[in-house]
Short mmCIF file of C-alpha atoms and ligand atoms in Angstrom, two decimals:
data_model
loop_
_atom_site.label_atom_id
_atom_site.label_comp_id
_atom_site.label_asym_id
_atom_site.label_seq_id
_atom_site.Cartn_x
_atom_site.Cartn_y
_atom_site.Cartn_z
CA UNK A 1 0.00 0.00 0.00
CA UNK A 2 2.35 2.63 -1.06
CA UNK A 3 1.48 6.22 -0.38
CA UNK A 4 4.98 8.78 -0.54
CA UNK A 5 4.36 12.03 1.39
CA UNK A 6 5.59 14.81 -0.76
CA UNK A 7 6.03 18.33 1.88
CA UNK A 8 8.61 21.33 1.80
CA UNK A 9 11.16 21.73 4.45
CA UNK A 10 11.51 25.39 4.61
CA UNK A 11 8.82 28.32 3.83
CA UNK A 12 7.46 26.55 0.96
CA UNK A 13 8.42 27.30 -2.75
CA UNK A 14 10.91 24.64 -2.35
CA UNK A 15 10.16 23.50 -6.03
CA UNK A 16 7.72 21.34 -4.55
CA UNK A 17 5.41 21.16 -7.76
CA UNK A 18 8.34 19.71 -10.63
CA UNK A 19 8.91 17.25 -7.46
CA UNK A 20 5.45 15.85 -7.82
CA UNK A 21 5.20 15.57 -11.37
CA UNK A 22 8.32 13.92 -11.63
CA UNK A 23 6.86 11.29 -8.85
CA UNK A 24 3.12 11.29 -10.13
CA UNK A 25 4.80 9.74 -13.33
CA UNK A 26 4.28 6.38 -11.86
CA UNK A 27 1.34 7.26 -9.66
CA UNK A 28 -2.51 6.13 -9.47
CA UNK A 29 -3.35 9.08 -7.86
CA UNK A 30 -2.07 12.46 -7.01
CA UNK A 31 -3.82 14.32 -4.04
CA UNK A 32 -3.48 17.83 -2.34
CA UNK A 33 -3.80 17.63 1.48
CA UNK A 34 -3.53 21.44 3.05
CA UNK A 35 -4.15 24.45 2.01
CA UNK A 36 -5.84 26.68 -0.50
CA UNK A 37 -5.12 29.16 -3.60
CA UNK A 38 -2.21 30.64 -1.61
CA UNK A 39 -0.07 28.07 -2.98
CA UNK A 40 1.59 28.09 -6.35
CA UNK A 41 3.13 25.57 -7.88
CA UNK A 42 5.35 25.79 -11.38
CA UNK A 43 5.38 22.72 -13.39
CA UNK A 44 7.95 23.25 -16.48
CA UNK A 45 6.89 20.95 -19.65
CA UNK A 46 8.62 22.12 -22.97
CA UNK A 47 7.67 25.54 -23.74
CA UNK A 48 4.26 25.06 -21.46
CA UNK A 49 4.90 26.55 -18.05
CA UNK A 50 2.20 25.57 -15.42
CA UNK A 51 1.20 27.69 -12.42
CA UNK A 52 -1.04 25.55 -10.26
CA UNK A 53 -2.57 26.87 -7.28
CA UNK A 54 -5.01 24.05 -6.54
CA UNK A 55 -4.82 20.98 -8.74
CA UNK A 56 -1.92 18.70 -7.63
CA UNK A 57 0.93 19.15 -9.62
CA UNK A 58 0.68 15.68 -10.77
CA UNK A 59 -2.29 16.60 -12.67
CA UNK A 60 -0.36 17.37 -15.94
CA UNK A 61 0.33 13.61 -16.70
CA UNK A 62 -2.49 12.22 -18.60
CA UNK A 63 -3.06 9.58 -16.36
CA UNK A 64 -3.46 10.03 -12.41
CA UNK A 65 -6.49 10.50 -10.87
CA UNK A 66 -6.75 14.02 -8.74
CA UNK A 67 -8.00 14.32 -5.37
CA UNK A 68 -8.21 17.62 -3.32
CA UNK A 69 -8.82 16.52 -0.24
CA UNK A 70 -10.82 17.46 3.30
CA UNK A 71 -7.63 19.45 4.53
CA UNK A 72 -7.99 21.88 2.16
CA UNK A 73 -9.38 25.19 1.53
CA UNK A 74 -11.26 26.06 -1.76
CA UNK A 75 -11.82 28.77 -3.71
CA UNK A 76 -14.59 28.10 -6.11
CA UNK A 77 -13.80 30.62 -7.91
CA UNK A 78 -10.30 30.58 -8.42
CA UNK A 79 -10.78 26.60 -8.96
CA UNK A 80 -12.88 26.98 -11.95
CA UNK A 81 -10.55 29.34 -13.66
CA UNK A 82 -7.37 27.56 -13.09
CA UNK A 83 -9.59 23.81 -14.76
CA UNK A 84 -9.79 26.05 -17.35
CA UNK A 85 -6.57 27.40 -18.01
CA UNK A 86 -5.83 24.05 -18.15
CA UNK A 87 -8.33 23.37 -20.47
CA UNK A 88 -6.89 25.84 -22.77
CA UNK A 89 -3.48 24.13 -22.43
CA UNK A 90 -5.57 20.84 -23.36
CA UNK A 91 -5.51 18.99 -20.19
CA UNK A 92 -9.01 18.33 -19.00
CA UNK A 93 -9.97 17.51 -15.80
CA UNK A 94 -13.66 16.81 -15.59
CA UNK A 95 -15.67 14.85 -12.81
CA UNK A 96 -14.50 11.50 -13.57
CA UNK A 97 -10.39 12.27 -12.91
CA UNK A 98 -10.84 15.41 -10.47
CA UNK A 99 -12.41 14.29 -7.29
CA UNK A 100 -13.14 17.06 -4.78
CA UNK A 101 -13.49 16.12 -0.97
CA UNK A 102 -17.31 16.81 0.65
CA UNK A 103 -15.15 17.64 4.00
CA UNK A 104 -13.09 20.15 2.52
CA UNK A 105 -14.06 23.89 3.16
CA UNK A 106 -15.39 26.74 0.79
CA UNK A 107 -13.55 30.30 0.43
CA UNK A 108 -15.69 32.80 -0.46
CA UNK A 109 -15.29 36.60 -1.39
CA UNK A 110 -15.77 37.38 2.30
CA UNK A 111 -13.25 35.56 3.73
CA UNK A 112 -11.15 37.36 1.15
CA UNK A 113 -12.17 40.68 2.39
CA UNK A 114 -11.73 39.40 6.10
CA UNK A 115 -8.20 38.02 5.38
CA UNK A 116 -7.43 41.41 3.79
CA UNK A 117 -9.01 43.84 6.50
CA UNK A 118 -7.20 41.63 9.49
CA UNK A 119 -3.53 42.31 7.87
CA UNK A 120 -4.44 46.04 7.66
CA UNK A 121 -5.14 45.97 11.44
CA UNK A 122 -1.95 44.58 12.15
CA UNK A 123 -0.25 47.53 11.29
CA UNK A 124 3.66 46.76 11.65
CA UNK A 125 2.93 42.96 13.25
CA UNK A 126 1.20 42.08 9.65
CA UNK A 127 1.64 38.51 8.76
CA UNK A 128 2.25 39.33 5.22
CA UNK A 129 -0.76 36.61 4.16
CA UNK A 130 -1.36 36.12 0.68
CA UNK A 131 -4.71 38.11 1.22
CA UNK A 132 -6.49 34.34 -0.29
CA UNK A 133 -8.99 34.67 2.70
CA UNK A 134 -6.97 31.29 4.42
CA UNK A 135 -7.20 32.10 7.54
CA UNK A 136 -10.78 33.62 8.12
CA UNK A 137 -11.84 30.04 5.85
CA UNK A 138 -9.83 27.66 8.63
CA UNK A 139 -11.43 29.97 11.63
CA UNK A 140 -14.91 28.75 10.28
CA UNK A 141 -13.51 25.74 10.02
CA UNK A 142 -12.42 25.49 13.55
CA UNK A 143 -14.96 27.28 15.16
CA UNK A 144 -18.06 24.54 13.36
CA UNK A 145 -19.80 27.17 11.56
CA UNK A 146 -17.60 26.81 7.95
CA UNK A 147 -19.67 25.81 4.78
CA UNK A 148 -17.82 22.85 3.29
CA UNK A 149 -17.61 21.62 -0.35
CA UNK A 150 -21.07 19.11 0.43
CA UNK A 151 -23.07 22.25 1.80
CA UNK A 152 -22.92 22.82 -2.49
CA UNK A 153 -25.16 19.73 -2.75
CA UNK A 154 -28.28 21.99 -0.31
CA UNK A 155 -30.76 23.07 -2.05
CA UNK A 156 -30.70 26.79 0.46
CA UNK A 157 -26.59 27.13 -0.24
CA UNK A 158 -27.13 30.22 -1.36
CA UNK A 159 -29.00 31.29 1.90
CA UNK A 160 -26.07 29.33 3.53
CA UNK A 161 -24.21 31.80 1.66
CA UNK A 162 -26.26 34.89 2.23
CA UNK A 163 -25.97 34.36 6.28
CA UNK A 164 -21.95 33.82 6.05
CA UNK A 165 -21.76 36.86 4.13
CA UNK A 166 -24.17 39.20 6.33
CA UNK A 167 -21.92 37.44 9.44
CA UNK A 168 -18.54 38.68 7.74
CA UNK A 169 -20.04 41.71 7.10
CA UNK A 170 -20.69 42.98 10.93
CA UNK A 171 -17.31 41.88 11.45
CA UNK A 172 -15.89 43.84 8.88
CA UNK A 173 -17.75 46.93 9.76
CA UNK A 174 -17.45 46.70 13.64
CA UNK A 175 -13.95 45.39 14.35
CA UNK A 176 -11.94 46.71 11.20
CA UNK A 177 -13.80 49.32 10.09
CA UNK A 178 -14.30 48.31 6.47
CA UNK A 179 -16.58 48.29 3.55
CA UNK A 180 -18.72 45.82 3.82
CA UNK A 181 -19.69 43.69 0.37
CA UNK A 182 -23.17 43.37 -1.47
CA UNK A 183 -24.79 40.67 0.34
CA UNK A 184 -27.17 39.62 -2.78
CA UNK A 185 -25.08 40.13 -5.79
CA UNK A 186 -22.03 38.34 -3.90
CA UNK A 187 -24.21 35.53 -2.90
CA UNK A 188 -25.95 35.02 -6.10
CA UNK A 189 -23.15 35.26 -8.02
CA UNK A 190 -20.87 32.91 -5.66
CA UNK A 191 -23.30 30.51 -5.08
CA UNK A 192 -23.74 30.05 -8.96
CA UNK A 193 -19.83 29.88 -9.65
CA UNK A 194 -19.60 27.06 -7.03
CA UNK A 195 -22.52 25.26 -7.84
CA UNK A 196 -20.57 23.97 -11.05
CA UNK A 197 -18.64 21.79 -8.52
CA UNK A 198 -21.49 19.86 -7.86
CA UNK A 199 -20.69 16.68 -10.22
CA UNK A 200 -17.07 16.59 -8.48
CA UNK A 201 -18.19 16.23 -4.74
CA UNK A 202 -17.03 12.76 -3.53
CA UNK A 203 -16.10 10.52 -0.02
CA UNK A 204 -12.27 10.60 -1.39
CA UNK A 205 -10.85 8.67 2.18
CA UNK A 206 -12.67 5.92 0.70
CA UNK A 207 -11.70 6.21 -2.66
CA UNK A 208 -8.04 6.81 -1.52
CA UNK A 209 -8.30 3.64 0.42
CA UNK A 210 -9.68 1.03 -2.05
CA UNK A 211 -6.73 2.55 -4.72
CA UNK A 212 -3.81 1.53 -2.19
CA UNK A 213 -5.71 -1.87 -1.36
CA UNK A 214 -5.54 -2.50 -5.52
CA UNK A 215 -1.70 -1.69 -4.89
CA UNK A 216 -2.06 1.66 -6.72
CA UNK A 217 0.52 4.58 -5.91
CA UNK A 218 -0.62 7.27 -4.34
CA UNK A 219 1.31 10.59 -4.05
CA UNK A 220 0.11 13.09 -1.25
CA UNK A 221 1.55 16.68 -2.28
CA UNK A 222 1.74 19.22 0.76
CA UNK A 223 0.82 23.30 0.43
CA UNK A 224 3.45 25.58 2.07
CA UNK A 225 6.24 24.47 3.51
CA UNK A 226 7.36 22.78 7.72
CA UNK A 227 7.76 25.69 8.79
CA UNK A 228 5.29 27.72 7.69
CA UNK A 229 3.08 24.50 9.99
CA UNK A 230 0.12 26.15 11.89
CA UNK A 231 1.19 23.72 15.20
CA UNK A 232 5.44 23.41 14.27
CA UNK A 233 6.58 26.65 11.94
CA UNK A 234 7.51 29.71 12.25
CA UNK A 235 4.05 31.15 14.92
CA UNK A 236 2.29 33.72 14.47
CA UNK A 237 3.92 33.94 10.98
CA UNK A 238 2.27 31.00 9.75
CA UNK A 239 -0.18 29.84 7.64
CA UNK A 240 -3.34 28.38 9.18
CA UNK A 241 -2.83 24.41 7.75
CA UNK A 242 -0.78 21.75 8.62
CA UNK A 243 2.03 21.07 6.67
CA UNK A 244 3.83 18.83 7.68
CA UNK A 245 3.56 14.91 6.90
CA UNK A 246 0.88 14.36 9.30
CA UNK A 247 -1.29 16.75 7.64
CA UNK A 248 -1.28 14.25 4.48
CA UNK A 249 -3.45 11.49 6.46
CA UNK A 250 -5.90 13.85 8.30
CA UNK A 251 -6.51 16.10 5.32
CA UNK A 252 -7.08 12.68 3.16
CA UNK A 253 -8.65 11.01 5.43
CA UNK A 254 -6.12 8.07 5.83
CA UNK A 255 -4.51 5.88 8.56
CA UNK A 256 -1.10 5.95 9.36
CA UNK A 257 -0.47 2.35 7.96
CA UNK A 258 0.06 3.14 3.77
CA UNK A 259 3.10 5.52 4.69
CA UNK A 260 5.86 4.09 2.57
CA UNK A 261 7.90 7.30 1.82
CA UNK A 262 8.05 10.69 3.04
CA UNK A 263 10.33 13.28 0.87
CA UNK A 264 11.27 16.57 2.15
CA UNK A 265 12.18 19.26 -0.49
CA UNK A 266 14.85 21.13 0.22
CA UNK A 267 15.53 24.25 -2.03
CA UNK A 268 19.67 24.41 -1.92
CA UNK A 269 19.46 27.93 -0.06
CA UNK A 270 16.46 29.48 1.43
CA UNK A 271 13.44 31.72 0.87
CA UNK A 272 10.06 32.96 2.24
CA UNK A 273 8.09 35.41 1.69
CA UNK A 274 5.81 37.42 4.29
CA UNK A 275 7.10 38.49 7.92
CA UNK A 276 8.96 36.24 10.35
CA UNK A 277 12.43 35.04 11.37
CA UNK A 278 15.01 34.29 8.99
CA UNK A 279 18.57 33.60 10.69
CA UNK A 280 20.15 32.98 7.51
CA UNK A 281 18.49 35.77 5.73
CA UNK A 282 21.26 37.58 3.43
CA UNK A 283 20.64 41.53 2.16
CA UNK A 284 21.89 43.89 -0.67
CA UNK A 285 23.93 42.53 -3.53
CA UNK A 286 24.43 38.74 -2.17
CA UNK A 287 20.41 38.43 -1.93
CA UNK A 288 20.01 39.98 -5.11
CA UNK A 289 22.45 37.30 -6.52
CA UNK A 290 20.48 34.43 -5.00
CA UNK A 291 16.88 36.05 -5.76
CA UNK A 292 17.74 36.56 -9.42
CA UNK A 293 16.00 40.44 -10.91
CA UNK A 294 12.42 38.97 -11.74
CA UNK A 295 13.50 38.15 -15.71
CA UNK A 296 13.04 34.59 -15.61
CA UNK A 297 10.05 32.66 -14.10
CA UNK A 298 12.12 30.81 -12.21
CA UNK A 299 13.37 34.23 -10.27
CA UNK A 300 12.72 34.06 -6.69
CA UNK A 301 9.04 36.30 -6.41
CA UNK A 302 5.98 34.85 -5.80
CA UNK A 303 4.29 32.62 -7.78
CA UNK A 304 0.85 33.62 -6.45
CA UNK A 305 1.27 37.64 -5.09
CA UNK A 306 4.40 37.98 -7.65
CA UNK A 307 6.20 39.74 -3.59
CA UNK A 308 10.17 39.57 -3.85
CA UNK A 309 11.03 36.38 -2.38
CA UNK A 310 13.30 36.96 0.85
CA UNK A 311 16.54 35.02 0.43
CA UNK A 312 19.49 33.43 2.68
CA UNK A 313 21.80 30.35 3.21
CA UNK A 314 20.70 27.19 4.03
CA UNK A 315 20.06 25.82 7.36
CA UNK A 316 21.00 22.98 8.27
CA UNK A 317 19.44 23.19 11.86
CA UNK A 318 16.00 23.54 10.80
CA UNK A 319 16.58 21.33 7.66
CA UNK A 320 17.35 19.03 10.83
CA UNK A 321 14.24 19.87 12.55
CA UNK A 322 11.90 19.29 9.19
CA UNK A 323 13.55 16.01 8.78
CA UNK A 324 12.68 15.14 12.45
CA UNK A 325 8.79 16.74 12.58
CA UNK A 326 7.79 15.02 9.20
CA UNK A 327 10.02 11.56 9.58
CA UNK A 328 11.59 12.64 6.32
CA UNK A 329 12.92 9.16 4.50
CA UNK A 330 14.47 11.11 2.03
CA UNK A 331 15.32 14.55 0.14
CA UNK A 332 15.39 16.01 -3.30
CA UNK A 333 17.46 19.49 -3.54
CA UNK A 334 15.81 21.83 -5.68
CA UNK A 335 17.57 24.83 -7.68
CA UNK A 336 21.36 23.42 -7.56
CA UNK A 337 22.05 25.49 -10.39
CA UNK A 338 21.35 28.66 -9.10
CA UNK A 339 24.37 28.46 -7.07
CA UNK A 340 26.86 27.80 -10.10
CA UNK A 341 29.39 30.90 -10.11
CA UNK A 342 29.20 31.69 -6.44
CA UNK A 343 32.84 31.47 -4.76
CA UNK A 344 32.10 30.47 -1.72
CA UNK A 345 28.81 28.63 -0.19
CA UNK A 346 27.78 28.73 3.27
CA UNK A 347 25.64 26.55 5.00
CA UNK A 348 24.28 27.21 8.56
CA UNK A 349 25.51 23.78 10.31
CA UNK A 350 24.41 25.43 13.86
CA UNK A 351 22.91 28.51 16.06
CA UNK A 352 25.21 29.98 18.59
CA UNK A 353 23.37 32.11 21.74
CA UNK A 354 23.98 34.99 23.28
CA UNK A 355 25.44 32.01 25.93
CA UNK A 356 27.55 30.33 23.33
CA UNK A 357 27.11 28.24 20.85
CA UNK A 358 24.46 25.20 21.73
CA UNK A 359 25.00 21.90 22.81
CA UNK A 360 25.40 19.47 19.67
CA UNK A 361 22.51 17.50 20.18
CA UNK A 362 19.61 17.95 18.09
CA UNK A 363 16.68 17.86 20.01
CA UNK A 364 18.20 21.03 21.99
CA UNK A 365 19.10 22.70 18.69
CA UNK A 366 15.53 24.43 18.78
CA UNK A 367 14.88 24.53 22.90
CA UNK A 368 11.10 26.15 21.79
CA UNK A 369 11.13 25.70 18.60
CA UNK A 370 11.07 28.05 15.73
CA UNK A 371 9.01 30.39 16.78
CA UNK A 372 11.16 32.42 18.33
CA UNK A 373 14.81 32.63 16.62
CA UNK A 374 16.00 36.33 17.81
CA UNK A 375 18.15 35.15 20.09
CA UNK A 376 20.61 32.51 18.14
CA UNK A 377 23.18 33.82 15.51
CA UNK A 378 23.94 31.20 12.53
CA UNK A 379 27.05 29.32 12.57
CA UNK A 380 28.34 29.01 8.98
CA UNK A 381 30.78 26.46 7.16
CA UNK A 382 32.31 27.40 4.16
CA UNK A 383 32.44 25.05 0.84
CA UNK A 384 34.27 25.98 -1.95
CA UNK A 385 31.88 26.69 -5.16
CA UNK A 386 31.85 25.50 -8.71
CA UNK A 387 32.06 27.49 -11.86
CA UNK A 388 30.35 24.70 -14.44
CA UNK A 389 26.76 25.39 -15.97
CA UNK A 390 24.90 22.19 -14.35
CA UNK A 391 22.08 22.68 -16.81
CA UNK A 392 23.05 19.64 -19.02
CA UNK A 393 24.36 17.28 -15.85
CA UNK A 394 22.38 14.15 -15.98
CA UNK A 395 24.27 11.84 -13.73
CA UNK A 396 25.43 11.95 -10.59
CA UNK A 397 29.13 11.36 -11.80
CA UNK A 398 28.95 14.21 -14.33
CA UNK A 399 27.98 16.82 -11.33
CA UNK A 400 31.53 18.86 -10.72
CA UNK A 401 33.53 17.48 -7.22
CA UNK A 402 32.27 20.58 -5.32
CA UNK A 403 28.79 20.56 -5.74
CA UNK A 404 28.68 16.74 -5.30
CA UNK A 405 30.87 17.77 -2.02
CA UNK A 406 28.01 20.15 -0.89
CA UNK A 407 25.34 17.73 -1.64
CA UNK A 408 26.77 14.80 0.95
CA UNK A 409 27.43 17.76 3.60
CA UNK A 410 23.99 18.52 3.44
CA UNK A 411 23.12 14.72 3.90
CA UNK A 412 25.42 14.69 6.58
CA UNK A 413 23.60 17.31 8.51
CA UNK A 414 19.82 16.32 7.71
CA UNK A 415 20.54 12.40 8.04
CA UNK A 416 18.93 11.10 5.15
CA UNK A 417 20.01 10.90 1.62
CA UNK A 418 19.25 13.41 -1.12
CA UNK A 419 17.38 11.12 -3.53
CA UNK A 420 17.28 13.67 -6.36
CA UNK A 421 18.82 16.90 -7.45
CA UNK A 422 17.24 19.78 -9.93
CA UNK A 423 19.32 21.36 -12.08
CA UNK A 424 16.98 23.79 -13.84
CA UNK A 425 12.88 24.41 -14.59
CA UNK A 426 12.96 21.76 -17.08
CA UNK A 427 10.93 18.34 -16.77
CA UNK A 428 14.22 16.21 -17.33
CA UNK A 429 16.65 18.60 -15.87
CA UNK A 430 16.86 16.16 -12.79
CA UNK A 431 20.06 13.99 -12.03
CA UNK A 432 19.25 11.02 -9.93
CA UNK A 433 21.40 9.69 -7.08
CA UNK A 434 21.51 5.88 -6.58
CA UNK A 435 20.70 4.97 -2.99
CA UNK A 436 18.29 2.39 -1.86
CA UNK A 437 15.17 3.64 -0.20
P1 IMP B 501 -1.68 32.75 4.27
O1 IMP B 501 -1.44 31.31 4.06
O2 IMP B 501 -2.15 33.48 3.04
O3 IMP B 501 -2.54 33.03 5.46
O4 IMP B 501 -0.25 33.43 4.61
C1 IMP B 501 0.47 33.14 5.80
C2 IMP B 501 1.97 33.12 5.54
O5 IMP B 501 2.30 31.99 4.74
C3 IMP B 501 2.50 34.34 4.78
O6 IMP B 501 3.83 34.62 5.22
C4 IMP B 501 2.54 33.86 3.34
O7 IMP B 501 3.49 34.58 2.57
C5 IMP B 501 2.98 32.42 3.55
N1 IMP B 501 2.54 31.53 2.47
C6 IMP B 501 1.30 31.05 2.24
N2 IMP B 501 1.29 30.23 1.17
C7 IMP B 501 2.56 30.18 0.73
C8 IMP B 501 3.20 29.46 -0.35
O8 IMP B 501 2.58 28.69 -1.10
N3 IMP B 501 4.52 29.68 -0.47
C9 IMP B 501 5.24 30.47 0.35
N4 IMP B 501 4.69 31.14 1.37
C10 IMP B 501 3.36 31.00 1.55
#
């Protein structure tokens, strides 16, 4: 019963969504278990690029089936127009491949205009959310008064919709002082949109089940990134899912018993966008080095909100902690290339405190956690670079000494292997390192 666990180690964009198509080539089934249209994944294929925000990246092969699943958060609206972009790009996913948990919930325009008026009351402590309405949508959620994707099937949704809306509203106008929307026209015209999801509604635990009983693959993709985890990340600068591996069986509805493979992705420096700590966070011409200007789409701004990626080294101590809080069997390292021409690399291989550095044992690298990471100062190693385009590299042997040396350092630190390596957008551009899993 083989079901891999696909989930980012850092602040998500780790590359996450090439990772999954080059998995969901053998797959049954490719399912999304967190999250909502505040994701955006880039699948490269020939001249085609794909920006998914929604649909598992595995949805580009011809052949998977495509669950969202019950841990998610979705946009009805933004759904429909990404099926069909994809359309357009001749990839059609109607009821019978794209199955659409009952459990999951429903983001409407107010929880848009919610998400949007709560950052502007945060003055300087905003989150930096991706304004998607995620967090008011998982506060319904949470609090048992959320309209999920079977509400669609009522016959009064749109009164379900009419009381959520006239409920956001008051909130809007009495805590934050903003415009409220058109009750009616909003309703109608949401309800309508959404009620084109009807034919995709489905029990997909069940369905998940029965495919990994036939011995089909199943590969879970994971929104965001460990430590942007609602429970384990980076709190209050978080988003409002989980994450992390676990998240893959409660937002599918699965037991813990399929698990045959969990892969962290691992961008070979690191990024995030929105407020929060950063330790390794590097400024002026270094990050503009590492972020690239914007040209290519590859360039580190945001896939969804197009925001200037922030960029730094990578760190080894919470690439340590990701490989602990998800049970990480393995690695791929995304975006090798980018560092080609750099001198010098550094990789954070510790924190030292205002006390000294930390006693070298893992579970004390993080005494609390992420959360709070003001008081610890990166401890960097030094590895010489490599000048060499990687672009063409294919095989592990062909990779130059250097960047082969940086790749086993970074094992060394995480403890598992690195399974596979990108080496630019492309489909193929992956080189494949031997190890048994
Ligand atoms: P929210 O998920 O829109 O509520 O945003 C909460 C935090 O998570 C913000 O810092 C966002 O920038 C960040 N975030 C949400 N989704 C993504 C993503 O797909 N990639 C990177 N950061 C994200």
């Amino acid at each position: 019963m083989p079901l891999q666990i696909i989930v980012g180690t850092q602040w998500g964009d780790e590359g996450k969504g090439r990772v999954v198509d080059w998995f969901a080539r053998r797959a049954g089934i490719v399912a999304r278990y967190n999250g909502g249209d505040n994701a955006g994944h880039t699948v490269t294929v020939g001249r085609q690029t794909f920006k998914l925000h929604l649909i598992p990246s595995g949805a580009i092969h011809p052949h998977p089936q495509v669950v969202l699943g019950s841990g998610m958060v979705i946009n009805p609206l933004t759904l429909l127009s990404e099926l069909e972009t994809l359309r357009q790009a001749g990839i059609d996913l109607g009821p019978e491949r794209l199955r659409i948990s009952h459990a999951a919930h429903l983001i409407t325009p107010a929880h848009r205009a919610l998400d949007q008026a709560q950052e502007r009351s945060r003055g300087k402590g905003l989150i930096g959310t991706t304004g998607r309405g995620i967090g008011p949508a998982y506060t319904d959620k949470t609090s048992r008064h959320g309209l999920r994707v079977e509400n669609l099937l009522y016959p009064d949704f749109t009164e379900q919709v009419v009381r959520h809306i006239e409920e956001v509203n008051r909130q809007l106008e009495r805590l934050y002082d903003a415009e409220p929307l058109n009750t009616s026209t909003v309703a109608e015209e949401f309800s309508q949109a959404a009620c084109q999801l009807r034919p995709f509604v489905a029990e997909v635990s069940g369905l998940l089940a029965a495919a990994l009983a036939e011995g089909k693959e199943v590969v879970a993709e994971g929104a965001q990134g460990t430590l942007l985890d609602l429970d384990h990340g980076t709190y209050p600068f978080v988003t409002s899912s989980t994450t992390t591996a676990p998240g893959a069986l409660a937002g599918l509805g699965l037991g813990i018993r399929p698990v045959e493979r969990v892969t962290g992705v691992t961008k070979a420096f690191q990024t995030r966008v929105g407020s929060g700590p950063f330790p390794t966070e590097v400024f002026g011409e270094a990050a503009e080095r590492l972020r690239g200007t914007g040209a290519n789409p590859w360039d580190e701004f945001g896939t969804t909100t197009g925001r200037a990626r922030r960029v730094g080294w990578l760190d080894g101590v919470l690439l340590r902690y990701a490989v602990r809080l998800n049970g990480l069997t393995d690695l791929v390292l995304t975006k090798l290339d980018i560092l080609t021409g750099l001198p010098v690399l550094r990789l954070c291989t510790a924190y030292r405190a205002d006390a000294g550095p930390l006693p070298d044992m893992p579970w004390q690298d993080l005494p609390l956690g992420p959360a709070d990471l003001a008081p610890f100062q990166p401890v960097y190693e030094e590895l010489p670079g490599w000048q060499d385009d990687l672009g063409t590299v294919r095989r592990w042997e062909d990779l130059p000494s250097q960047a082969a040396a940086f790749i086993r350092r970074i094992e060394e630190l995480a403890g598992v292997p690195v399974q596979l390596v990108s080496v630019g957008p492309e489909r193929d551009q992956i080189v494949e390192r031997k190890h048994d899993l």
